[in-house]
mmCIF file of C-alpha atoms in Angstrom:
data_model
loop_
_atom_site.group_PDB
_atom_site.id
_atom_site.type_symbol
_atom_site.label_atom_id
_atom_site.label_comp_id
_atom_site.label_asym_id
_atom_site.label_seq_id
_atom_site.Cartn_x
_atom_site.Cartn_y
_atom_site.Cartn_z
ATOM 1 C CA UNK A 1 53.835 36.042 53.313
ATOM 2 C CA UNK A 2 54.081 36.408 49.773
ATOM 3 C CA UNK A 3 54.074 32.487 49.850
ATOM 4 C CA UNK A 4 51.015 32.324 51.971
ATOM 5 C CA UNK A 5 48.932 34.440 49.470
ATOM 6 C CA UNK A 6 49.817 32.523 46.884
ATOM 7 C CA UNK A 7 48.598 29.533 48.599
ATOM 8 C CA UNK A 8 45.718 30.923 48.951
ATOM 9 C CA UNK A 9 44.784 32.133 46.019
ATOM 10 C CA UNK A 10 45.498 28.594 44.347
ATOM 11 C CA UNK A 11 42.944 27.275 47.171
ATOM 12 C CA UNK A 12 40.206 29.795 46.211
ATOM 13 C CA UNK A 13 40.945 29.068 42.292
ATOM 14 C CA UNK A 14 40.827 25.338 42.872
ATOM 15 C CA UNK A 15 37.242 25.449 44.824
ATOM 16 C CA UNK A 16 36.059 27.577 42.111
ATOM 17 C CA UNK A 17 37.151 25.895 39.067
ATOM 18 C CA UNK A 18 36.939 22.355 39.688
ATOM 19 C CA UNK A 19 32.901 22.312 39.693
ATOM 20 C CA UNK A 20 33.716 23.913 35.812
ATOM 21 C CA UNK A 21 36.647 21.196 35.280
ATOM 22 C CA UNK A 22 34.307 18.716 35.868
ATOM 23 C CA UNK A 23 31.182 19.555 33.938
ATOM 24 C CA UNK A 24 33.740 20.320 30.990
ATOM 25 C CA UNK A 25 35.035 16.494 31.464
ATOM 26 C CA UNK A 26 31.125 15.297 31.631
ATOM 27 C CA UNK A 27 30.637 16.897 28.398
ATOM 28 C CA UNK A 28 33.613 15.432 26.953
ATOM 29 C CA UNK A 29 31.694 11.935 27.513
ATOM 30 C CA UNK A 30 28.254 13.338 27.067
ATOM 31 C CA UNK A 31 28.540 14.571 23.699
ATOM 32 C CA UNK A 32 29.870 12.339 21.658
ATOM 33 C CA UNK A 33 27.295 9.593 23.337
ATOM 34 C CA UNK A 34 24.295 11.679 22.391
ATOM 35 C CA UNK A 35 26.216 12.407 18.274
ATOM 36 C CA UNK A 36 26.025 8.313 18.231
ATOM 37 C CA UNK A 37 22.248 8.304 19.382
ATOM 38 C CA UNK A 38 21.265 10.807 16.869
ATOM 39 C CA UNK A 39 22.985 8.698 13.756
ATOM 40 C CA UNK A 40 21.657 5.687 14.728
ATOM 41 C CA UNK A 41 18.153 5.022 12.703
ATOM 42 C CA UNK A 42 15.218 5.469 13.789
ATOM 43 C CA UNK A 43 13.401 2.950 12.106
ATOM 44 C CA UNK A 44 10.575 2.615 14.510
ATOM 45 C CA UNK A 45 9.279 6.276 14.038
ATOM 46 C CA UNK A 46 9.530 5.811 9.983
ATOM 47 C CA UNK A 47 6.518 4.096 10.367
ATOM 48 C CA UNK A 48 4.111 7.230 11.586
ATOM 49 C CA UNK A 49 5.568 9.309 9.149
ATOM 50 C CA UNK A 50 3.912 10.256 6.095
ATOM 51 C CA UNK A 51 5.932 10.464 2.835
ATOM 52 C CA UNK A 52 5.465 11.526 -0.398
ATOM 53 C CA UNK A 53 3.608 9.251 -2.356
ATOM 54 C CA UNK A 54 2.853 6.657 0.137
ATOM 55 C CA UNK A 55 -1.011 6.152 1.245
ATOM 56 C CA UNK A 56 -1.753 6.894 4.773
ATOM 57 C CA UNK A 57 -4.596 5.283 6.520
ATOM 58 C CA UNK A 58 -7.238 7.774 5.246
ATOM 59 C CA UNK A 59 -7.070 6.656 1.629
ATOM 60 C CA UNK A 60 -8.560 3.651 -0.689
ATOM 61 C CA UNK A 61 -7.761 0.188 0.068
ATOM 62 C CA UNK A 62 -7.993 -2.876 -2.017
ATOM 63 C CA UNK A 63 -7.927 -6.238 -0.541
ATOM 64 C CA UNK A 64 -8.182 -9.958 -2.260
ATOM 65 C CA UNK A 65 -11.167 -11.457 -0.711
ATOM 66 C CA UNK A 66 -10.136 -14.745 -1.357
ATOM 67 C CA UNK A 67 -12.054 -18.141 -1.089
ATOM 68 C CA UNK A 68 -11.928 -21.297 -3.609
ATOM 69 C CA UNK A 69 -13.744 -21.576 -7.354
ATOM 70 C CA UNK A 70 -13.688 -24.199 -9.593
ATOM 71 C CA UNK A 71 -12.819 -21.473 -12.603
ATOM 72 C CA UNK A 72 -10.905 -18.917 -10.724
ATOM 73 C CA UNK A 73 -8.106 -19.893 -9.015
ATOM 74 C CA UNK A 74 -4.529 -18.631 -8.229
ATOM 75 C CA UNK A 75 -5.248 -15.094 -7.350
ATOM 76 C CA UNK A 76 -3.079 -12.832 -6.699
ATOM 77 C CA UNK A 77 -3.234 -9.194 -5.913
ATOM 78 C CA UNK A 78 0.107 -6.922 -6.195
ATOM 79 C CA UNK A 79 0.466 -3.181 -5.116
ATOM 80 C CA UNK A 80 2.923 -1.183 -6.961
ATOM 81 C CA UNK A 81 2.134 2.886 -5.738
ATOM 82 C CA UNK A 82 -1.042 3.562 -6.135
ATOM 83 C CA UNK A 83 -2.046 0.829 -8.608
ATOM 84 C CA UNK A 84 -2.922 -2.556 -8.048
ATOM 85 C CA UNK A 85 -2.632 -5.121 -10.273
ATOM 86 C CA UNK A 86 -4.957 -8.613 -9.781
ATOM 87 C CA UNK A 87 -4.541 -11.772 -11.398
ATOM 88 C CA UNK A 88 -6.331 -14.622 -11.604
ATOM 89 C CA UNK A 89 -6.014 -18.279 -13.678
ATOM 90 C CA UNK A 90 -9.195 -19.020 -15.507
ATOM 91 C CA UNK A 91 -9.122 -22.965 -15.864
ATOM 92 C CA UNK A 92 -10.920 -25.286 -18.246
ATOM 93 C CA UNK A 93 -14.790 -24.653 -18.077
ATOM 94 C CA UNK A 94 -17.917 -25.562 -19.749
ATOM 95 C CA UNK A 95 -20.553 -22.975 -21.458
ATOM 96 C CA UNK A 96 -22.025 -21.154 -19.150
ATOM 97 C CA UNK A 97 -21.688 -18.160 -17.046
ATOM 98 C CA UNK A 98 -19.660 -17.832 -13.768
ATOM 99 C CA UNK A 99 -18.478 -14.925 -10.674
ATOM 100 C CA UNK A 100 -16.786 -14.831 -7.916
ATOM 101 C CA UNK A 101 -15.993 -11.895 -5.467
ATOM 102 C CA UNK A 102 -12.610 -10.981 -6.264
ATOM 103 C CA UNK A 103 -11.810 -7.777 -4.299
ATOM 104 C CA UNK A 104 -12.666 -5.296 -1.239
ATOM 105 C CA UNK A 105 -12.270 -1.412 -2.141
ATOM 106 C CA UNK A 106 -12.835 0.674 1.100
ATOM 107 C CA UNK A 107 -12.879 4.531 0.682
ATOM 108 C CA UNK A 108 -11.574 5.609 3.748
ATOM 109 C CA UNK A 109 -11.441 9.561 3.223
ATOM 110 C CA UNK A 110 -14.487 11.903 3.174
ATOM 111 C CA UNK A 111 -14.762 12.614 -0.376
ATOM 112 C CA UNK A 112 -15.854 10.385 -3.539
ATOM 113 C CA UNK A 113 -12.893 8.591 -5.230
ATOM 114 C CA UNK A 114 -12.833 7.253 -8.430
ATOM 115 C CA UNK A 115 -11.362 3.593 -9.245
ATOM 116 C CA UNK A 116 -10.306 2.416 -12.451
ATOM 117 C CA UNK A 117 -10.241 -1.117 -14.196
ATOM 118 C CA UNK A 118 -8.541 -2.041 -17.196
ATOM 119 C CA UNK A 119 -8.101 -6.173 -17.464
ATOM 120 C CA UNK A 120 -7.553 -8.613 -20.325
ATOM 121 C CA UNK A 121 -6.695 -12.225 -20.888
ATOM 122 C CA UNK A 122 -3.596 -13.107 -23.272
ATOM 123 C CA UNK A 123 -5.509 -15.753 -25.683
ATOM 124 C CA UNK A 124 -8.711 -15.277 -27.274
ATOM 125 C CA UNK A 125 -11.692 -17.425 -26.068
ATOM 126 C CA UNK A 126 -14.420 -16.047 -27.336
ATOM 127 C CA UNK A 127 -15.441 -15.019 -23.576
ATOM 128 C CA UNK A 128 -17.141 -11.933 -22.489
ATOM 129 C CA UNK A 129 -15.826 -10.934 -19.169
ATOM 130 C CA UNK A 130 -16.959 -8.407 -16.496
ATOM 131 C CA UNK A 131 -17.036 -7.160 -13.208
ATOM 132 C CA UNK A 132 -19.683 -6.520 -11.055
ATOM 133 C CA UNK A 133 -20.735 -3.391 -8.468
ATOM 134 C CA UNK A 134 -23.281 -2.980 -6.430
ATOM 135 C CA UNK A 135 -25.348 -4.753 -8.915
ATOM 136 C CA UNK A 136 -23.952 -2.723 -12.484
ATOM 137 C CA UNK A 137 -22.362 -4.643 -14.890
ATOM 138 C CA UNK A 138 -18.936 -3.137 -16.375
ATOM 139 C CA UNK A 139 -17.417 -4.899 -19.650
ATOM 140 C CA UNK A 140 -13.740 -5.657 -19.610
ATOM 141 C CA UNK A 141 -13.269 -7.761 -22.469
ATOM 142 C CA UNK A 142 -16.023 -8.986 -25.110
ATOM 143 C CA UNK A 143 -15.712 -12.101 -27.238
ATOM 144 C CA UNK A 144 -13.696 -10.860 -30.013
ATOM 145 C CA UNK A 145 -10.784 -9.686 -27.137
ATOM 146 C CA UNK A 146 -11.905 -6.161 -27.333
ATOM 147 C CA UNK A 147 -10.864 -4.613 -24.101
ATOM 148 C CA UNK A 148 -12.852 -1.959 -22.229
ATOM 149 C CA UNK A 149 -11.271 0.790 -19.512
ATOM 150 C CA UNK A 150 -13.886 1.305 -16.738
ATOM 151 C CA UNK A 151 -14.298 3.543 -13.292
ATOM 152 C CA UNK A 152 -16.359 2.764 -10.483
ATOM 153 C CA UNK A 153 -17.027 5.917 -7.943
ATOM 154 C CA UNK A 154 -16.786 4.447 -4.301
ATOM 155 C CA UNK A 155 -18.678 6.749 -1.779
ATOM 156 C CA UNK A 156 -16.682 8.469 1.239
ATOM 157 C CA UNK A 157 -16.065 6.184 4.139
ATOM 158 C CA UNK A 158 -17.584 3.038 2.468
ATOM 159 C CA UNK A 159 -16.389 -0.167 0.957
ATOM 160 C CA UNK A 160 -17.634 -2.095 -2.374
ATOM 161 C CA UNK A 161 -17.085 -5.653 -3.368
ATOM 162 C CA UNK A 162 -15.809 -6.623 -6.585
ATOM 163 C CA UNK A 163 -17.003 -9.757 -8.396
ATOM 164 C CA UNK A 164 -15.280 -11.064 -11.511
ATOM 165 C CA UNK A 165 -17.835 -12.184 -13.826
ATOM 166 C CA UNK A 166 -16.994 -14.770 -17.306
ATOM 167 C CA UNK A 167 -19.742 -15.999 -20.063
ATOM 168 C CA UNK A 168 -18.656 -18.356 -22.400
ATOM 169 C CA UNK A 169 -20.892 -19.487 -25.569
ATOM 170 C CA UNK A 170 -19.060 -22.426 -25.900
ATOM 171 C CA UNK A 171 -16.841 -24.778 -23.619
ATOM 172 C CA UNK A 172 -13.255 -23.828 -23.172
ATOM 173 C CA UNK A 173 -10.695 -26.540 -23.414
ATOM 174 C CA UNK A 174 -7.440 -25.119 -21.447
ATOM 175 C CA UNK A 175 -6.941 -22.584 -18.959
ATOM 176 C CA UNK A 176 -5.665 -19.169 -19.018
ATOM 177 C CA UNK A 177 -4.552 -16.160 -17.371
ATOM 178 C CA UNK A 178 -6.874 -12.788 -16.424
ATOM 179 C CA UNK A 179 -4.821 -10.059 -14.901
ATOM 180 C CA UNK A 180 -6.485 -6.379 -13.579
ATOM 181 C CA UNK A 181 -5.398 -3.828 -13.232
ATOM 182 C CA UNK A 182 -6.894 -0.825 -10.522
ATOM 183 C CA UNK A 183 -5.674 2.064 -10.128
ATOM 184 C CA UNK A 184 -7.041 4.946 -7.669
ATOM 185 C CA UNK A 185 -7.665 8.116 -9.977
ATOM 186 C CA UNK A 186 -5.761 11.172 -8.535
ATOM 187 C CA UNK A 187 -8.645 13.801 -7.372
ATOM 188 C CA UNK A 188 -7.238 17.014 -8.751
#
């Protein structure tokens, strides 16, 4: 009898614990699978996250426009944070005056932002060079290589074009390099 109840009782204990023994073997495999998912990187979520000191959608753009000119070619437009640095070659050209659109600045935020320009070519050519907004002339560099910081406001949810402008007095033999550099002033 003593036997019987003992038999018993190892029945009852075995129909309750073996749902338990189970779940606690699941887990053993369960676990560890879902430790591996959470170290492996999520690289594909990075990309809607916004970080310290990168732009988000709702900032200031600038794009090259692009398109072919007998004095500026080469361009090249390089982001590095929240500056941008443009260059251009200026080849071989006759006296006279010459522009080209250069670059696309869209505001995309709801509040006035303020771009600055500061550009310069390495050798002196006696060439007075500018850029052009919205029909205002800004002076970069003068004929004696004088070199001028300027700052363009850009109006909330709007885009400008920038045209590169050059005026020589006299005809310039060889060709050179222009480089830009914008930079979006921080709105304190």
């Amino acid at each position: 009898m003593p036997n019987q109840k003992a038999q018993k009782f190892k029945n009852f204990v075995g129909h309750i614990l073996e749902p338990f023994a189970l779940g606690v073997l699941a887990l053993l495999f369960i676990i560890p699978t879902i430790t591996v998912m959470n170290l492996s990187p999520i690289t594909k979520k990075l990309k809607d996250l916004n970080v310290l000191g990168v732009n988000s959608q709702s900032s200031v753009s600038v794009t090259l426009v692009g398109g072919k000119h007998d004095v500026f070619t080469e361009e090249n437009l390089n982001k590095n944070d929240n500056t941008y640095d443009y260059s251009t070659k200026l080849n071989k050209r006759a006296a006279d005056s010459y522009s080209k659109p250069i670059l696309e600045i869209k505001n995309n935020t709801e509040q006035v932002q303020t771009v600055s320009f500061y550009g310069q070519t390495l050798n002196q050519t006696q060439s007075n060079i500018r850029i052009i907004v919205d029909d205002k002339t800004y002076k970069i560099q003068d004929d004696r290589g004088q070199t001028y910081p300027q700052e363009v406001t850009v109006l909330p949810s709007s885009k400008v074009i920038v045209f590169l402008a050059i005026e020589n007095l006299t005809g310039i033999q060889f060709s050179e390099e222009f480089d830009l550099q914008v930079k979006v002033v921080e709105n304190l």
